[in-house]
């Protein structure tokens, strides 16, 4: 009997420990998606929006003829750059692992190239109509190439974080499936042991009681030959 009780206690403890371990894994995957991977995708999307804003301002800057028309576009560019710095700080705080760190460095290099091209583009554009053709050519040449390279690094970051989110989701589903199957098996074993133990204990108690009742009935009828 002691062995059965011990098995029940151990199986219950194992079921609890197994459940806690699997729940911790699911929580870890969920937290990774909620606090890192999906926010990272959102932040890269914000960067792309700001760079598109800058590009539109650059185009308007090149098209504009008068200095007073170009100045507001430079203000838009500088405002977008300030927002980019804020988003970069948020993203960088969530960079994890060597692969993502390398990709982030590639982004920074591409950003530096783009800003250098932008500086030259605005210098040409600020000359005025005399450099209009050269400004347009540079914007469609090196400036465009630098922007495409920059967006390529951003797309890579989005793909990386989406792949991480998909992997975390698949891991959570697999963990749930394993946990459900394992817990079901342990519960069935515990129920079977408990049922068997209950039947065993009932028999151990009822048989002596039944014998005692029959003996008492015999004594009441005057039969003193019943052995206790």
Coordinates of C-alpha atoms in Angstrom, one line a residue:
X1 CA 0.0 0.0 0.0
X2 CA 2.8 2.4 0.9
X3 CA 4.3 1.8 -2.6
X4 CA 1.1 2.7 -4.3
X5 CA 0.7 5.9 -2.2
X6 CA 4.3 6.8 -3.1
X7 CA 3.7 6.3 -6.8
X8 CA 0.7 8.5 -6.6
X9 CA 2.6 11.3 -4.8
X10 CA 5.5 11.0 -7.2
X11 CA 3.3 11.0 -10.3
X12 CA 1.4 14.0 -9.1
X13 CA 4.7 15.9 -8.4
X14 CA 6.0 14.9 -11.8
X15 CA 2.8 16.1 -13.5
X16 CA 3.0 19.4 -11.7
X17 CA 6.7 19.9 -12.5
X18 CA 6.2 18.9 -16.1
X19 CA 3.3 21.3 -16.5
X20 CA 5.3 24.2 -14.9
X21 CA 8.2 23.5 -17.2
X22 CA 6.1 23.5 -20.3
X23 CA 4.2 26.6 -19.3
X24 CA 7.5 28.4 -18.7
X25 CA 8.5 27.5 -22.3
X26 CA 5.2 28.7 -23.7
X27 CA 5.4 31.9 -21.7
X28 CA 9.0 32.5 -22.9
X29 CA 8.0 32.1 -26.5
X30 CA 5.0 34.4 -26.1
X31 CA 7.1 37.0 -24.3
X32 CA 9.7 36.9 -27.0
X33 CA 7.1 37.5 -29.6
X34 CA 5.3 40.2 -27.7
X35 CA 8.3 42.2 -26.3
X36 CA 10.9 41.7 -29.0
X37 CA 10.1 40.2 -32.4
X38 CA 6.8 41.8 -33.3
X39 CA 7.8 45.2 -31.9
X40 CA 11.0 45.0 -33.9
X41 CA 9.0 44.5 -37.1
X42 CA 6.9 47.5 -36.2
X43 CA 9.9 49.7 -35.5
X44 CA 11.6 48.8 -38.9
X45 CA 8.3 49.7 -40.5
X46 CA 8.5 53.1 -38.8
X47 CA 12.0 53.6 -40.2
X48 CA 10.8 52.8 -43.7
X49 CA 8.0 55.4 -43.3
X50 CA 10.5 58.1 -42.2
X51 CA 12.9 57.3 -45.1
X52 CA 10.1 57.5 -47.5
X53 CA 9.2 60.9 -46.1
X54 CA 12.8 62.0 -46.5
X55 CA 12.9 60.8 -50.1
X56 CA 9.8 62.8 -51.0
X57 CA 11.3 65.9 -49.4
X58 CA 14.5 65.3 -51.4
X59 CA 12.6 65.1 -54.6
X60 CA 10.7 68.3 -53.8
X61 CA 14.0 70.0 -52.9
X62 CA 15.4 69.1 -56.3
X63 CA 12.3 70.3 -58.1
X64 CA 12.0 73.6 -56.2
X65 CA 13.7 76.6 -57.8
X66 CA 13.8 79.2 -55.1
X67 CA 15.6 78.9 -51.8
X68 CA 12.5 79.7 -49.8
X69 CA 10.9 76.7 -51.5
X70 CA 13.8 74.4 -50.6
X71 CA 14.1 75.4 -47.0
X72 CA 10.9 73.7 -45.7
X73 CA 12.0 70.5 -47.4
X74 CA 15.3 70.6 -45.5
X75 CA 13.3 71.1 -42.3
X76 CA 11.2 68.0 -43.1
X77 CA 14.3 66.0 -43.7
X78 CA 15.9 67.0 -40.4
X79 CA 12.7 66.3 -38.5
X80 CA 12.5 62.8 -40.0
X81 CA 16.1 62.2 -39.2
X82 CA 15.4 63.1 -35.6
X83 CA 12.6 60.6 -35.5
X84 CA 14.8 58.0 -37.1
X85 CA 17.4 58.4 -34.3
X86 CA 14.6 57.8 -31.7
X87 CA 13.4 54.6 -33.4
X88 CA 16.9 53.4 -33.9
X89 CA 17.5 53.7 -30.1
X90 CA 14.4 51.6 -29.4
X91 CA 15.3 48.9 -31.9
X92 CA 19.0 48.7 -30.8
X93 CA 17.9 48.0 -27.3
X94 CA 16.1 44.8 -28.5
X95 CA 18.9 43.5 -30.7
X96 CA 19.8 40.0 -29.6
X97 CA 22.2 37.5 -31.0
X98 CA 25.2 37.8 -33.3
X99 CA 23.2 37.5 -36.5
X100 CA 20.9 40.4 -35.8
X101 CA 23.8 42.5 -34.5
X102 CA 25.6 41.9 -37.8
X103 CA 22.5 42.9 -39.7
X104 CA 22.1 46.0 -37.7
X105 CA 25.6 47.0 -38.4
X106 CA 25.0 46.5 -42.1
X107 CA 22.0 48.8 -41.8
X108 CA 24.1 51.5 -40.1
X109 CA 26.7 51.3 -42.9
X110 CA 24.0 51.7 -45.5
X111 CA 22.5 54.6 -43.6
X112 CA 25.9 56.4 -43.5
X113 CA 26.3 55.9 -47.3
X114 CA 22.8 57.2 -47.9
X115 CA 23.3 60.3 -45.7
X116 CA 26.6 61.0 -47.5
X117 CA 24.8 60.8 -50.8
X118 CA 22.0 63.0 -49.5
X119 CA 24.5 65.7 -48.4
X120 CA 25.9 65.9 -51.9
X121 CA 22.4 65.8 -53.4
X122 CA 21.3 68.8 -51.4
X123 CA 24.5 70.7 -52.1
X124 CA 23.8 70.3 -55.8
X125 CA 20.2 71.2 -55.5
X126 CA 21.0 74.3 -53.5
X127 CA 23.1 75.6 -56.4
X128 CA 19.8 76.2 -58.2
X129 CA 18.8 75.8 -61.9
X130 CA 22.5 75.7 -63.0
X131 CA 22.8 72.3 -61.4
X132 CA 19.2 71.1 -62.0
X133 CA 20.3 68.4 -64.5
X134 CA 23.2 67.3 -62.3
X135 CA 20.9 67.1 -59.2
X136 CA 18.3 65.0 -61.0
X137 CA 21.0 62.7 -62.4
X138 CA 22.6 62.3 -59.0
X139 CA 19.2 61.7 -57.3
X140 CA 18.4 58.9 -59.8
X141 CA 22.0 57.6 -59.6
X142 CA 24.0 57.2 -56.4
X143 CA 21.3 58.6 -54.2
X144 CA 18.8 56.1 -55.5
X145 CA 21.3 53.2 -55.2
X146 CA 22.1 54.2 -51.6
X147 CA 18.5 54.3 -50.7
X148 CA 17.8 50.9 -52.3
X149 CA 20.7 49.4 -50.4
X150 CA 19.4 50.9 -47.2
X151 CA 15.9 49.5 -47.7
X152 CA 17.4 46.1 -48.5
X153 CA 18.9 46.0 -45.0
X154 CA 15.6 47.1 -43.5
X155 CA 13.7 44.3 -45.4
X156 CA 16.3 41.8 -44.2
X157 CA 15.6 42.9 -40.6
X158 CA 11.9 42.6 -41.1
X159 CA 12.3 39.1 -42.6
X160 CA 14.6 38.1 -39.7
X161 CA 12.2 39.1 -37.0
X162 CA 9.2 37.6 -38.8
X163 CA 11.0 34.3 -39.1
X164 CA 11.8 34.5 -35.4
X165 CA 8.2 35.2 -34.6
X166 CA 7.1 32.2 -36.7
X167 CA 9.7 30.0 -35.1
X168 CA 8.5 31.1 -31.6
X169 CA 4.9 30.4 -32.6
X170 CA 5.7 27.0 -33.9
X171 CA 7.7 26.2 -30.8
X172 CA 4.8 27.3 -28.6
X173 CA 2.4 25.1 -30.5
X174 CA 4.7 22.1 -30.3
X175 CA 5.3 22.7 -26.6
X176 CA 1.5 22.9 -26.0
X177 CA 1.0 19.6 -27.9
X178 CA 3.7 17.8 -25.9
X179 CA 2.4 19.2 -22.7
X180 CA -1.2 18.2 -23.4
X181 CA -0.2 14.7 -24.3
X182 CA 2.2 14.3 -21.4
X183 CA -0.2 15.6 -18.8
X184 CA -3.1 13.5 -20.2
X185 CA -0.9 10.4 -19.9
X186 CA 0.2 11.2 -16.3
X187 CA -3.4 12.1 -15.3
X188 CA -4.7 8.8 -16.7
X189 CA -2.0 6.9 -14.9
X190 CA -2.8 8.7 -11.6
X191 CA -6.5 8.1 -12.0
X192 CA -5.9 4.4 -12.7
X193 CA -3.6 4.1 -9.7
X194 CA -6.1 6.0 -7.5
X195 CA -9.0 3.8 -8.7
X196 CA -6.9 0.6 -8.0
X197 CA -5.8 1.9 -4.7
X198 CA -9.4 2.7 -3.7
X199 CA -10.7 -0.7 -4.7
X200 CA -7.8 -2.3 -2.8
X201 CA -8.3 -0.3 0.4
X202 CA -12.1 -0.9 0.2
X203 CA -11.5 -4.6 0.1
X204 CA -9.0 -4.5 2.9
X205 CA -11.5 -2.7 5.1
X206 CA -14.8 -4.4 4.0
X207 CA -13.6 -8.0 4.3
X208 CA -12.7 -7.8 8.0
X209 CA -15.8 -5.8 8.7
X210 CA -18.0 -8.3 7.0
X211 CA -16.3 -11.1 8.9
X212 CA -16.8 -9.2 12.2
X213 CA -20.5 -8.7 11.4
X214 CA -21.0 -12.3 10.6
X215 CA -19.2 -13.3 13.8
X216 CA -21.4 -10.9 15.9
X217 CA -24.5 -12.3 14.3
X218 CA -23.3 -15.8 15.2
X219 CA -22.6 -14.8 18.8
X220 CA -26.1 -13.3 19.0
X221 CA -27.6 -16.6 17.9
X222 CA -25.6 -18.4 20.5
X223 CA -22.9 -19.7 18.2
X224 CA -19.7 -19.3 20.2
X225 CA -17.6 -21.4 17.9
X226 CA -16.9 -18.5 15.5
X227 CA -13.1 -17.7 15.5
X228 CA -12.1 -14.0 15.7

